[in-house]
mmCIF file of C-alpha atoms and ligand atoms in Angstrom:
data_model
loop_
_atom_site.group_PDB
_atom_site.id
_atom_site.type_symbol
_atom_site.label_atom_id
_atom_site.label_comp_id
_atom_site.label_asym_id
_atom_site.label_seq_id
_atom_site.Cartn_x
_atom_site.Cartn_y
_atom_site.Cartn_z
ATOM 1 C CA MET A 1 -49.904 -30.619 45.527
ATOM 2 C CA PRO A 2 -51.332 -31.064 49.053
ATOM 3 C CA SER A 3 -48.603 -31.803 51.603
ATOM 4 C CA ARG A 4 -48.827 -33.984 54.698
ATOM 5 C CA THR A 5 -48.977 -30.760 56.727
ATOM 6 C CA ASP A 6 -52.031 -29.732 54.713
ATOM 7 C CA ALA A 7 -53.636 -33.091 55.507
ATOM 8 C CA GLU A 8 -52.929 -32.608 59.215
ATOM 9 C CA ALA A 9 -54.540 -29.188 59.040
ATOM 10 C CA LEU A 10 -57.630 -30.718 57.432
ATOM 11 C CA ASP A 11 -57.822 -33.186 60.331
ATOM 12 C CA ARG A 12 -57.591 -30.434 62.922
ATOM 13 C CA ALA A 13 -60.432 -28.585 61.206
ATOM 14 C CA ASP A 14 -62.567 -31.719 60.773
ATOM 15 C CA PRO A 15 -65.738 -31.457 62.899
ATOM 16 C CA LEU A 16 -66.112 -35.273 62.754
ATOM 17 C CA ARG A 17 -62.558 -36.114 63.877
ATOM 18 C CA ASP A 18 -63.625 -37.511 67.255
ATOM 19 C CA LEU A 19 -65.861 -40.177 65.695
ATOM 20 C CA ARG A 20 -62.773 -42.282 65.055
ATOM 21 C CA SER A 21 -62.674 -43.128 68.767
ATOM 22 C CA ARG A 22 -65.911 -45.053 68.264
ATOM 23 C CA PHE A 23 -63.908 -47.812 66.518
ATOM 24 C CA MET A 24 -61.294 -50.345 67.533
ATOM 25 C CA LEU A 25 -58.575 -49.655 64.974
ATOM 26 C CA ARG A 26 -55.068 -50.996 65.389
ATOM 27 C CA HIS A 27 -52.433 -48.257 65.654
ATOM 28 C CA GLY A 28 -50.696 -47.686 62.339
ATOM 29 C CA LEU A 29 -53.392 -49.355 60.267
ATOM 30 C CA ILE A 30 -54.902 -47.443 57.347
ATOM 31 C CA TYR A 31 -58.155 -49.195 56.684
ATOM 32 C CA LEU A 32 -59.542 -48.405 53.233
ATOM 33 C CA ASP A 33 -61.727 -51.484 53.006
ATOM 34 C CA GLY A 34 -64.712 -50.464 55.096
ATOM 35 C CA ASN A 35 -66.755 -50.875 51.926
ATOM 36 C CA SER A 36 -66.119 -54.638 52.141
ATOM 37 C CA LEU A 37 -66.099 -55.177 55.893
ATOM 38 C CA GLY A 38 -66.471 -52.283 58.303
ATOM 39 C CA PRO A 39 -64.215 -52.291 61.394
ATOM 40 C CA LEU A 40 -65.317 -53.229 64.905
ATOM 41 C CA PRO A 41 -67.155 -50.437 66.700
ATOM 42 C CA VAL A 42 -66.535 -49.843 70.399
ATOM 43 C CA GLY A 43 -69.454 -51.198 72.395
ATOM 44 C CA VAL A 44 -70.078 -54.242 70.238
ATOM 45 C CA ARG A 45 -68.064 -56.632 72.402
ATOM 46 C CA GLU A 46 -69.909 -55.562 75.521
ATOM 47 C CA ARG A 47 -73.234 -55.987 73.786
ATOM 48 C CA VAL A 48 -72.365 -59.458 72.515
ATOM 49 C CA ALA A 49 -71.208 -60.465 75.987
ATOM 50 C CA ALA A 50 -74.512 -59.294 77.455
ATOM 51 C CA VAL A 51 -76.570 -61.064 74.788
ATOM 52 C CA VAL A 52 -74.661 -64.301 75.242
ATOM 53 C CA ASP A 53 -74.161 -64.347 79.019
ATOM 54 C CA LEU A 54 -77.300 -62.707 80.294
ATOM 55 C CA GLU A 55 -79.956 -62.816 77.612
ATOM 56 C CA TRP A 56 -79.235 -66.281 76.231
ATOM 57 C CA GLY A 57 -77.196 -67.858 79.058
ATOM 58 C CA ARG A 58 -79.302 -66.724 81.984
ATOM 59 C CA ASP A 59 -82.703 -65.620 80.731
ATOM 60 C CA LEU A 60 -83.017 -68.204 77.951
ATOM 61 C CA ILE A 61 -86.307 -68.369 76.078
ATOM 62 C CA THR A 62 -87.910 -65.534 78.055
ATOM 63 C CA SER A 63 -85.524 -63.153 76.272
ATOM 64 C CA TRP A 64 -87.705 -63.165 73.172
ATOM 65 C CA ASN A 65 -90.034 -61.005 75.255
ATOM 66 C CA THR A 66 -88.022 -59.567 78.130
ATOM 67 C CA HIS A 67 -85.139 -58.419 75.913
ATOM 68 C CA ASP A 68 -87.409 -57.961 72.912
ATOM 69 C CA TRP A 69 -85.417 -60.243 70.629
ATOM 70 C CA ILE A 70 -88.533 -60.571 68.534
ATOM 71 C CA GLY A 71 -88.543 -56.801 67.920
ATOM 72 C CA LEU A 72 -84.906 -56.626 66.757
ATOM 73 C CA PRO A 73 -85.560 -56.716 62.966
ATOM 74 C CA ALA A 74 -87.889 -53.713 63.261
ATOM 75 C CA ARG A 75 -85.727 -51.833 65.793
ATOM 76 C CA VAL A 76 -82.559 -52.267 63.754
ATOM 77 C CA GLY A 77 -84.501 -51.400 60.605
ATOM 78 C CA ALA A 78 -85.657 -48.164 62.219
ATOM 79 C CA LYS A 79 -82.068 -47.222 63.096
ATOM 80 C CA ILE A 80 -80.980 -47.804 59.504
ATOM 81 C CA ALA A 81 -83.988 -45.860 58.191
ATOM 82 C CA ARG A 82 -82.568 -42.598 59.532
ATOM 83 C CA LEU A 83 -79.417 -43.118 57.473
ATOM 84 C CA ILE A 84 -81.246 -43.745 54.202
ATOM 85 C CA GLY A 85 -83.946 -41.083 54.380
ATOM 86 C CA ALA A 86 -86.781 -43.495 55.071
ATOM 87 C CA PRO A 87 -89.586 -43.562 57.619
ATOM 88 C CA ALA A 88 -88.719 -45.799 60.581
ATOM 89 C CA ASP A 89 -91.526 -48.255 59.878
ATOM 90 C CA CYS A 90 -90.558 -48.841 56.235
ATOM 91 C CA VAL A 91 -87.273 -50.668 56.864
ATOM 92 C CA VAL A 92 -86.647 -54.129 58.309
ATOM 93 C CA ALA A 93 -83.347 -55.916 58.991
ATOM 94 C CA GLY A 94 -82.675 -59.565 58.230
ATOM 95 C CA ASP A 95 -81.446 -62.197 55.792
ATOM 96 C CA SER A 96 -78.712 -61.266 53.318
ATOM 97 C CA THR A 97 -78.809 -58.705 50.543
ATOM 98 C CA SER A 98 -79.129 -61.522 47.994
ATOM 99 C CA VAL A 99 -82.224 -62.949 49.676
ATOM 100 C CA GLN A 100 -83.821 -59.555 50.260
ATOM 101 C CA LEU A 101 -83.322 -58.606 46.618
ATOM 102 C CA PHE A 102 -84.904 -61.842 45.445
ATOM 103 C CA LYS A 103 -87.933 -61.244 47.660
ATOM 104 C CA LEU A 104 -88.373 -57.676 46.466
ATOM 105 C CA VAL A 105 -87.973 -58.353 42.753
ATOM 106 C CA VAL A 106 -90.558 -61.145 42.882
ATOM 107 C CA ALA A 107 -92.871 -58.987 44.988
ATOM 108 C CA ALA A 108 -92.486 -56.129 42.485
ATOM 109 C CA ALA A 109 -93.283 -58.439 39.552
ATOM 110 C CA ARG A 110 -96.438 -59.539 41.377
ATOM 111 C CA LEU A 111 -97.481 -55.903 41.769
ATOM 112 C CA ARG A 112 -97.272 -55.505 37.977
ATOM 113 C CA PRO A 113 -98.698 -58.854 36.784
ATOM 114 C CA ASP A 114 -99.375 -57.645 33.250
ATOM 115 C CA ARG A 115 -95.730 -56.715 32.581
ATOM 116 C CA ARG A 116 -93.030 -59.125 31.475
ATOM 117 C CA VAL A 117 -89.685 -57.342 31.790
ATOM 118 C CA VAL A 118 -87.236 -56.577 34.596
ATOM 119 C CA VAL A 119 -84.539 -54.021 33.820
ATOM 120 C CA THR A 120 -81.091 -54.140 35.357
ATOM 121 C CA GLU A 121 -77.528 -53.168 34.403
ATOM 122 C CA PRO A 122 -74.909 -55.371 32.699
ATOM 123 C CA ASP A 123 -72.192 -54.825 35.302
ATOM 124 C CA ASN A 124 -74.305 -55.172 38.377
ATOM 125 C CA PHE A 125 -72.759 -56.911 41.389
ATOM 126 C CA PRO A 126 -72.864 -60.614 40.423
ATOM 127 C CA THR A 127 -75.194 -61.755 43.192
ATOM 128 C CA ASP A 128 -77.654 -59.043 42.134
ATOM 129 C CA SER A 129 -77.525 -60.269 38.537
ATOM 130 C CA TYR A 130 -77.974 -63.886 39.653
ATOM 131 C CA MET A 131 -80.863 -63.160 41.991
ATOM 132 C CA ILE A 132 -82.615 -60.911 39.485
ATOM 133 C CA ALA A 133 -82.263 -63.683 36.889
ATOM 134 C CA ALA A 134 -83.561 -66.257 39.391
ATOM 135 C CA ALA A 135 -86.539 -64.057 40.267
ATOM 136 C CA ALA A 136 -87.210 -63.489 36.570
ATOM 137 C CA ARG A 137 -87.171 -67.252 35.910
ATOM 138 C CA LEU A 138 -89.628 -67.847 38.703
ATOM 139 C CA CYS A 139 -91.993 -65.145 37.478
ATOM 140 C CA GLY A 140 -91.599 -65.769 33.743
ATOM 141 C CA LEU A 141 -89.985 -62.384 33.145
ATOM 142 C CA GLN A 142 -87.381 -61.384 30.632
ATOM 143 C CA VAL A 143 -84.241 -59.561 31.868
ATOM 144 C CA ARG A 144 -83.391 -56.428 29.876
ATOM 145 C CA LEU A 145 -79.950 -54.864 30.360
ATOM 146 C CA CYS A 146 -79.814 -51.089 30.276
ATOM 147 C CA ASP A 147 -77.020 -48.633 29.598
ATOM 148 C CA PRO A 148 -76.218 -47.172 33.050
ATOM 149 C CA LEU A 149 -75.599 -43.801 31.399
ATOM 150 C CA ASP A 150 -79.010 -43.856 29.707
ATOM 151 C CA VAL A 151 -81.474 -45.909 31.726
ATOM 152 C CA PRO A 152 -84.626 -44.310 30.219
ATOM 153 C CA ALA A 153 -83.676 -45.693 26.781
ATOM 154 C CA SER A 154 -84.500 -49.180 28.095
ATOM 155 C CA LEU A 155 -87.795 -48.262 29.698
ATOM 156 C CA ALA A 156 -91.218 -48.916 28.229
ATOM 157 C CA ALA A 157 -94.701 -49.947 29.274
ATOM 158 C CA ASP A 158 -93.639 -53.623 29.488
ATOM 159 C CA VAL A 159 -91.279 -53.034 32.445
ATOM 160 C CA SER A 160 -92.440 -54.219 35.869
ATOM 161 C CA VAL A 161 -89.397 -53.252 37.910
ATOM 162 C CA VAL A 162 -86.069 -51.508 37.425
ATOM 163 C CA ALA A 163 -83.447 -52.951 39.794
ATOM 164 C CA LEU A 164 -80.157 -51.046 39.937
ATOM 165 C CA THR A 165 -77.235 -50.620 42.310
ATOM 166 C CA HIS A 166 -76.930 -46.993 43.419
ATOM 167 C CA VAL A 167 -73.129 -46.932 43.728
ATOM 168 C CA ASP A 168 -71.182 -49.272 41.460
ATOM 169 C CA TYR A 169 -69.034 -51.624 43.555
ATOM 170 C CA ARG A 170 -66.078 -51.384 41.201
ATOM 171 C CA THR A 171 -65.995 -47.901 39.766
ATOM 172 C CA GLY A 172 -67.801 -45.974 42.502
ATOM 173 C CA ARG A 173 -70.072 -44.396 39.889
ATOM 174 C CA MET A 174 -73.315 -43.179 41.461
ATOM 175 C CA TYR A 175 -76.683 -42.782 39.765
ATOM 176 C CA ASP A 176 -78.867 -39.709 39.919
ATOM 177 C CA ALA A 177 -81.371 -41.805 41.838
ATOM 178 C CA ALA A 178 -84.219 -39.282 41.867
ATOM 179 C CA ALA A 179 -84.066 -38.873 38.079
ATOM 180 C CA VAL A 180 -83.850 -42.612 37.363
ATOM 181 C CA THR A 181 -86.686 -43.336 39.788
ATOM 182 C CA ALA A 182 -88.832 -40.710 38.068
ATOM 183 C CA ALA A 183 -88.057 -42.266 34.683
ATOM 184 C CA ALA A 184 -89.122 -45.698 35.946
ATOM 185 C CA HIS A 185 -92.335 -44.212 37.315
ATOM 186 C CA ASP A 186 -93.006 -42.459 34.008
ATOM 187 C CA VAL A 187 -93.496 -45.868 32.371
ATOM 188 C CA GLY A 188 -95.412 -47.244 35.355
ATOM 189 C CA ALA A 189 -92.565 -49.463 36.636
ATOM 190 C CA LEU A 190 -91.403 -49.885 40.208
ATOM 191 C CA MET A 191 -87.906 -48.768 41.193
ATOM 192 C CA SER A 192 -85.647 -50.884 43.395
ATOM 193 C CA TRP A 193 -82.258 -49.628 44.631
ATOM 194 C CA ASP A 194 -79.408 -51.703 46.000
ATOM 195 C CA LEU A 195 -77.721 -49.522 48.617
ATOM 196 C CA CYS A 196 -74.830 -51.837 49.575
ATOM 197 C CA HIS A 197 -72.185 -49.233 48.754
ATOM 198 C CA SER A 198 -74.340 -46.263 49.724
ATOM 199 C CA ALA A 199 -75.854 -46.807 53.166
ATOM 200 C CA GLY A 200 -73.680 -45.111 55.770
ATOM 201 C CA ALA A 201 -71.380 -43.546 53.179
ATOM 202 C CA VAL A 202 -73.342 -41.255 50.892
ATOM 203 C CA ARG A 203 -76.572 -39.361 51.184
ATOM 204 C CA VAL A 204 -79.552 -41.587 50.436
ATOM 205 C CA ASP A 205 -83.039 -40.123 50.471
ATOM 206 C CA LEU A 206 -85.470 -42.897 49.592
ATOM 207 C CA ASP A 207 -88.444 -40.754 50.555
ATOM 208 C CA GLU A 208 -87.345 -37.782 48.454
ATOM 209 C CA TRP A 209 -86.400 -40.051 45.524
ATOM 210 C CA ASP A 210 -89.852 -41.624 45.861
ATOM 211 C CA ALA A 211 -88.226 -45.070 45.504
ATOM 212 C CA ASP A 212 -90.478 -48.109 45.804
ATOM 213 C CA LEU A 213 -88.036 -50.684 47.117
ATOM 214 C CA ALA A 214 -84.472 -50.919 48.375
ATOM 215 C CA VAL A 215 -82.047 -53.405 49.864
ATOM 216 C CA GLY A 216 -78.633 -53.018 51.445
ATOM 217 C CA CYS A 217 -75.870 -54.589 53.357
ATOM 218 C CA GLY A 218 -75.138 -54.505 57.111
ATOM 219 C CA TYR A 219 -71.436 -55.344 57.099
ATOM 220 C CA LYS A 220 -69.987 -52.685 54.794
ATOM 221 C CA TYR A 221 -70.280 -49.010 55.759
ATOM 222 C CA LEU A 222 -72.751 -49.892 58.526
ATOM 223 C CA ASN A 223 -70.013 -51.894 60.289
ATOM 224 C CA GLY A 224 -72.324 -54.687 61.487
ATOM 225 C CA GLY A 225 -69.669 -57.418 61.360
ATOM 226 C CA PRO A 226 -68.999 -60.325 58.987
ATOM 227 C CA GLY A 227 -72.227 -61.648 57.515
ATOM 228 C CA ALA A 228 -74.321 -59.049 59.354
ATOM 229 C CA PRO A 229 -78.035 -58.998 58.532
ATOM 230 C CA ALA A 230 -79.040 -56.997 55.472
ATOM 231 C CA PHE A 231 -82.002 -54.609 55.285
ATOM 232 C CA ALA A 232 -84.971 -54.031 53.037
ATOM 233 C CA TYR A 233 -87.127 -50.971 52.435
ATOM 234 C CA VAL A 234 -90.633 -50.887 51.023
ATOM 235 C CA HIS A 235 -92.485 -47.635 50.362
ATOM 236 C CA ARG A 236 -95.593 -47.359 52.463
ATOM 237 C CA ARG A 237 -97.835 -47.283 49.365
ATOM 238 C CA TRP A 238 -97.064 -50.987 48.780
ATOM 239 C CA HIS A 239 -97.320 -52.281 52.333
ATOM 240 C CA ASP A 240 -100.840 -53.656 52.021
ATOM 241 C CA ASP A 241 -100.371 -55.352 48.650
ATOM 242 C CA LEU A 242 -96.831 -56.686 48.930
ATOM 243 C CA ASP A 243 -96.750 -60.415 48.221
ATOM 244 C CA GLN A 244 -93.235 -61.707 48.801
ATOM 245 C CA PRO A 245 -92.258 -65.240 47.780
ATOM 246 C CA LEU A 246 -90.555 -66.433 50.985
ATOM 247 C CA ALA A 247 -93.615 -66.080 53.158
ATOM 248 C CA GLY A 248 -92.483 -67.710 56.390
ATOM 249 C CA TRP A 249 -93.925 -67.621 59.873
ATOM 250 C CA MET A 250 -92.015 -64.498 60.998
ATOM 251 C CA GLY A 251 -93.864 -62.556 58.312
ATOM 252 C CA HIS A 252 -97.221 -63.920 59.452
ATOM 253 C CA ALA A 253 -99.756 -61.621 61.079
ATOM 254 C CA ALA A 254 -99.731 -63.839 64.197
ATOM 255 C CA PRO A 255 -96.641 -66.100 64.194
ATOM 256 C CA PHE A 256 -97.419 -67.664 67.534
ATOM 257 C CA ALA A 257 -101.063 -68.369 66.772
ATOM 258 C CA LEU A 258 -99.530 -71.139 64.622
ATOM 259 C CA GLU A 259 -102.383 -70.929 62.158
ATOM 260 C CA HIS A 260 -102.693 -73.412 59.353
ATOM 261 C CA ASP A 261 -102.724 -70.795 56.589
ATOM 262 C CA TYR A 262 -100.478 -67.842 55.867
ATOM 263 C CA ARG A 263 -101.808 -64.379 56.605
ATOM 264 C CA PRO A 264 -99.262 -61.612 55.933
ATOM 265 C CA ALA A 265 -98.404 -59.254 58.775
ATOM 266 C CA PRO A 266 -99.381 -55.626 58.260
ATOM 267 C CA GLY A 267 -96.610 -53.296 57.131
ATOM 268 C CA ILE A 268 -92.964 -54.074 56.483
ATOM 269 C CA ALA A 269 -93.020 -57.025 58.933
ATOM 270 C CA ARG A 270 -94.383 -59.277 56.186
ATOM 271 C CA LEU A 271 -90.979 -59.212 54.542
ATOM 272 C CA GLN A 272 -89.555 -61.377 57.324
ATOM 273 C CA THR A 273 -89.187 -65.072 56.696
ATOM 274 C CA GLY A 274 -87.657 -67.125 59.513
ATOM 275 C CA THR A 275 -86.311 -66.594 63.014
ATOM 276 C CA PRO A 276 -83.898 -63.633 63.148
ATOM 277 C CA SER A 277 -80.191 -64.241 63.921
ATOM 278 C CA VAL A 278 -80.366 -62.615 67.321
ATOM 279 C CA ILE A 279 -76.643 -62.369 68.040
ATOM 280 C CA SER A 280 -75.784 -60.897 64.619
ATOM 281 C CA MET A 281 -78.749 -58.582 64.845
ATOM 282 C CA ALA A 282 -77.602 -57.359 68.288
ATOM 283 C CA VAL A 283 -74.118 -56.718 66.897
ATOM 284 C CA LEU A 284 -75.527 -54.627 64.056
ATOM 285 C CA ASP A 285 -77.778 -52.792 66.497
ATOM 286 C CA ALA A 286 -74.808 -51.853 68.711
ATOM 287 C CA ALA A 287 -72.636 -51.027 65.677
ATOM 288 C CA LEU A 288 -75.180 -48.518 64.390
ATOM 289 C CA ASP A 289 -74.634 -46.434 67.531
ATOM 290 C CA ALA A 290 -71.411 -45.266 65.850
ATOM 291 C CA PHE A 291 -73.701 -43.025 63.747
ATOM 292 C CA GLU A 292 -75.336 -41.427 66.783
ATOM 293 C CA GLY A 293 -75.537 -37.648 66.633
ATOM 294 C CA VAL A 294 -74.187 -37.412 63.072
ATOM 295 C CA THR A 295 -76.140 -36.714 59.915
ATOM 296 C CA MET A 296 -75.466 -38.256 56.535
ATOM 297 C CA ASP A 297 -75.082 -34.710 55.164
ATOM 298 C CA GLU A 298 -72.116 -34.125 57.484
ATOM 299 C CA LEU A 299 -70.647 -37.516 56.604
ATOM 300 C CA ARG A 300 -71.065 -36.881 52.886
ATOM 301 C CA VAL A 301 -69.158 -33.577 53.080
ATOM 302 C CA LYS A 302 -66.223 -35.373 54.682
ATOM 303 C CA SER A 303 -66.450 -38.371 52.365
ATOM 304 C CA LEU A 304 -66.139 -36.107 49.318
ATOM 305 C CA ALA A 305 -63.251 -34.207 50.870
ATOM 306 C CA LEU A 306 -61.446 -37.515 51.506
ATOM 307 C CA THR A 307 -61.927 -38.812 47.971
ATOM 308 C CA ASP A 308 -61.092 -35.381 46.486
ATOM 309 C CA LEU A 309 -57.766 -35.474 48.329
ATOM 310 C CA PHE A 310 -56.988 -39.029 47.228
ATOM 311 C CA ILE A 311 -57.844 -38.257 43.595
ATOM 312 C CA ALA A 312 -55.685 -35.111 43.639
ATOM 313 C CA LEU A 313 -52.745 -37.101 45.038
ATOM 314 C CA ALA A 314 -53.286 -39.938 42.551
ATOM 315 C CA ASP A 315 -53.283 -37.468 39.649
ATOM 316 C CA GLU A 316 -50.111 -35.809 40.877
ATOM 317 C CA ARG A 317 -48.086 -38.755 42.057
ATOM 318 C CA LEU A 318 -49.391 -41.978 40.547
ATOM 319 C CA ALA A 319 -50.429 -41.148 36.988
ATOM 320 C CA THR A 320 -46.792 -41.144 35.854
ATOM 321 C CA HIS A 321 -46.633 -44.811 36.907
ATOM 322 C CA GLY A 322 -49.509 -45.781 34.644
ATOM 323 C CA VAL A 323 -52.231 -45.542 37.286
ATOM 324 C CA THR A 324 -55.588 -44.115 36.211
ATOM 325 C CA VAL A 325 -58.400 -42.941 38.454
ATOM 326 C CA GLU A 326 -61.662 -44.667 37.578
ATOM 327 C CA VAL A 327 -64.189 -42.916 39.808
ATOM 328 C CA PRO A 328 -66.211 -40.005 38.363
ATOM 329 C CA ARG A 329 -64.773 -36.569 39.127
ATOM 330 C CA ASP A 330 -68.224 -35.031 39.396
ATOM 331 C CA HIS A 331 -69.393 -35.114 43.022
ATOM 332 C CA ARG A 332 -72.953 -35.862 41.950
ATOM 333 C CA HIS A 333 -71.810 -39.141 40.412
ATOM 334 C CA ARG A 334 -69.192 -40.237 42.922
ATOM 335 C CA GLY A 335 -69.727 -42.692 45.756
ATOM 336 C CA SER A 336 -67.360 -42.988 48.718
ATOM 337 C CA GLN A 337 -64.624 -44.999 47.047
ATOM 338 C CA VAL A 338 -61.861 -44.546 44.535
ATOM 339 C CA CYS A 339 -60.707 -47.190 42.095
ATOM 340 C CA LEU A 340 -57.308 -47.123 40.504
ATOM 341 C CA ARG A 341 -56.640 -49.044 37.333
ATOM 342 C CA HIS A 342 -53.211 -50.587 36.837
ATOM 343 C CA PRO A 343 -52.134 -53.772 35.010
ATOM 344 C CA HIS A 344 -50.577 -55.092 38.245
ATOM 345 C CA ALA A 345 -53.339 -53.987 40.589
ATOM 346 C CA TYR A 346 -53.352 -57.328 42.408
ATOM 347 C CA GLY A 347 -49.674 -57.114 43.404
ATOM 348 C CA LEU A 348 -50.066 -53.433 44.273
ATOM 349 C CA VAL A 349 -52.868 -54.177 46.708
ATOM 350 C CA GLN A 350 -50.919 -57.039 48.331
ATOM 351 C CA ALA A 351 -47.819 -54.867 48.734
ATOM 352 C CA LEU A 352 -49.947 -52.142 50.311
ATOM 353 C CA ILE A 353 -51.580 -54.589 52.720
ATOM 354 C CA ALA A 354 -48.104 -55.695 53.848
ATOM 355 C CA ARG A 355 -47.434 -52.018 54.623
ATOM 356 C CA GLY A 356 -50.630 -51.724 56.691
ATOM 357 C CA VAL A 357 -52.716 -49.991 54.017
ATOM 358 C CA VAL A 358 -55.726 -52.192 53.426
ATOM 359 C CA GLY A 359 -57.683 -51.888 50.200
ATOM 360 C CA ASP A 360 -58.869 -54.645 47.910
ATOM 361 C CA PHE A 361 -58.521 -55.934 44.395
ATOM 362 C CA ARG A 362 -61.335 -56.377 41.913
ATOM 363 C CA GLU A 363 -60.994 -58.200 38.631
ATOM 364 C CA PRO A 364 -59.431 -57.628 36.242
ATOM 365 C CA ASP A 365 -57.112 -54.715 37.067
ATOM 366 C CA LEU A 366 -58.672 -52.539 39.748
ATOM 367 C CA ALA A 367 -57.300 -51.526 43.127
ATOM 368 C CA ARG A 368 -60.276 -50.378 45.165
ATOM 369 C CA PHE A 369 -60.176 -48.066 48.176
ATOM 370 C CA GLY A 370 -63.195 -47.250 50.320
ATOM 371 C CA PHE A 371 -63.249 -44.031 52.323
ATOM 372 C CA SER A 372 -65.457 -44.214 55.363
ATOM 373 C CA PRO A 373 -65.935 -40.719 56.774
ATOM 374 C CA LEU A 374 -66.613 -42.103 60.256
ATOM 375 C CA TYR A 375 -63.078 -43.103 61.109
ATOM 376 C CA LEU A 376 -60.650 -42.064 58.370
ATOM 377 C CA ARG A 377 -58.343 -39.117 58.738
ATOM 378 C CA PHE A 378 -56.967 -36.919 55.993
ATOM 379 C CA VAL A 379 -53.434 -38.001 56.995
ATOM 380 C CA ASP A 380 -54.492 -41.600 56.368
ATOM 381 C CA VAL A 381 -55.371 -40.610 52.810
ATOM 382 C CA TRP A 382 -52.087 -38.794 52.369
ATOM 383 C CA ASP A 383 -50.053 -41.673 53.835
ATOM 384 C CA ALA A 384 -51.898 -44.218 51.668
ATOM 385 C CA ALA A 385 -50.975 -42.274 48.538
ATOM 386 C CA GLU A 386 -47.376 -42.012 49.771
ATOM 387 C CA HIS A 387 -47.172 -45.780 50.307
ATOM 388 C CA LEU A 388 -48.661 -46.399 46.896
ATOM 389 C CA ALA A 389 -46.132 -44.088 45.238
ATOM 390 C CA GLU A 390 -43.316 -45.911 47.039
ATOM 391 C CA VAL A 391 -44.635 -49.331 45.986
ATOM 392 C CA LEU A 392 -44.816 -48.159 42.369
ATOM 393 C CA GLU A 393 -41.380 -46.546 42.394
ATOM 394 C CA SER A 394 -39.681 -49.586 43.971
ATOM 395 C CA ARG A 395 -41.723 -52.088 41.914
ATOM 396 C CA GLU A 396 -42.400 -53.844 45.197
ATOM 397 C CA TRP A 397 -45.532 -55.357 43.645
ATOM 398 C CA GLU A 398 -43.304 -57.692 41.599
ATOM 399 C CA ARG A 399 -42.357 -59.802 44.635
ATOM 400 C CA PRO A 400 -43.615 -63.403 44.253
ATOM 401 C CA ALA A 401 -45.320 -63.232 47.666
ATOM 402 C CA TYR A 402 -47.602 -60.503 46.290
ATOM 403 C CA GLN A 403 -48.655 -62.501 43.239
ATOM 404 C CA ALA A 404 -50.259 -65.540 44.937
ATOM 405 C CA ARG A 405 -54.051 -65.362 44.935
ATOM 406 C CA ALA A 406 -56.065 -66.212 48.053
ATOM 407 C CA THR A 407 -59.665 -67.511 47.914
ATOM 408 C CA VAL A 408 -61.174 -64.172 48.956
ATOM 409 C CA THR A 409 -59.626 -61.180 47.205
HETATM 410 C C1 PLP B 501 -71.787 -56.588 49.019
HETATM 411 C C2 PLP B 501 -72.885 -56.629 48.053
HETATM 412 C C3 PLP B 501 -73.839 -57.649 48.103
HETATM 413 C C4 PLP B 501 -73.703 -58.731 49.117
HETATM 414 O O1 PLP B 501 -74.752 -59.636 49.114
HETATM 415 P P1 PLP B 501 -74.863 -60.699 50.278
HETATM 416 O O2 PLP B 501 -76.086 -61.435 49.979
HETATM 417 O O3 PLP B 501 -74.927 -59.920 51.565
HETATM 418 O O4 PLP B 501 -73.654 -61.557 50.257
HETATM 419 C C5 PLP B 501 -74.886 -57.609 47.195
HETATM 420 N N1 PLP B 501 -74.988 -56.617 46.285
HETATM 421 C C6 PLP B 501 -74.087 -55.623 46.203
HETATM 422 C C7 PLP B 501 -74.247 -54.533 45.205
HETATM 423 C C8 PLP B 501 -73.000 -55.600 47.078
HETATM 424 O O5 PLP B 501 -72.109 -54.634 47.000
#
């Protein structure tokens, strides 16, 4: 079994170890929840202060031009593009993941007007299921649920779009995205990927996968802060024909011509709807600098090493306490998180949080731990497993204080 000394040796040999200094992390905290809300990157505070004091406070309305506020959705989109294997001009930031997904599913249905089915998975993230259902209602489509382990079985010539989440938010299971995309294309459907638990954590190659559409979240592994803008990707082949349902003035070809009728902007810009949230967008922009000079390939190597270590420790030390590891063992199907199943997962997570090890709980019995390769150390992984073993041995999770449920879990 790996010892703490082994973990320290892994840290010394880690070529990415200095990236941790790009984040404001309280001493002693082991933060395994960057897949829910990434920590605060260094440089964000300064940027917010400048946006508020100088750009808004002093320069006021001129900042739309002089500080290029109007260009933020495209600039931030271009920064994200590098992390998801997309051309810079095929990604735009804005809205929330829910809204972006709705826009893309409707737009996809309109690109395949003769087809009546949208395919998704039964255990998709709830907002994805809701928005896909809402889009289907609007477009008169039927929702077909596929088996995530056999997507092609649900595909036929009646499918307009296949909308799946690349890494499952609970189990961390990851699709073979290139293969699934090819299967969707084989029946003439469009492929849309939700990258909420992928962007910034695992290798995503939208171009190589030949994906049509994608959405993702700014506040998880991209560390853009609570409620950060989301992003959307559209393959260049659809730019001219994309007809999205929330066609507001920021997606107009000439927003400030204030024309009576809508004319979509060329390219990805037509996906925009209303005025961008400038302060949130600036935060995300500054936060993305934490990825400067690093490739997703390098991050993926470390991410797998972190989850490998945690899984090995869980097998050795936690299985005897009735804990099972839910994430796939196969690297090709594993995201950047590990889920542990235990009947008292809620109390376990609360007891860990009290010890400074922050993960989260997902219904009904999952303790979920996200491993961001940007700032986590191998000793953090080792210490987290040690704390968990102690909590299980002492039955600390039984304390009444660890049973009370808060609104957000
Ligand atoms: C986090 C997450 C979302 C969040 O959607 P919002 O609209 O940003 O609240 C959506 N889908 C998936 C798969 C997620 O993991």
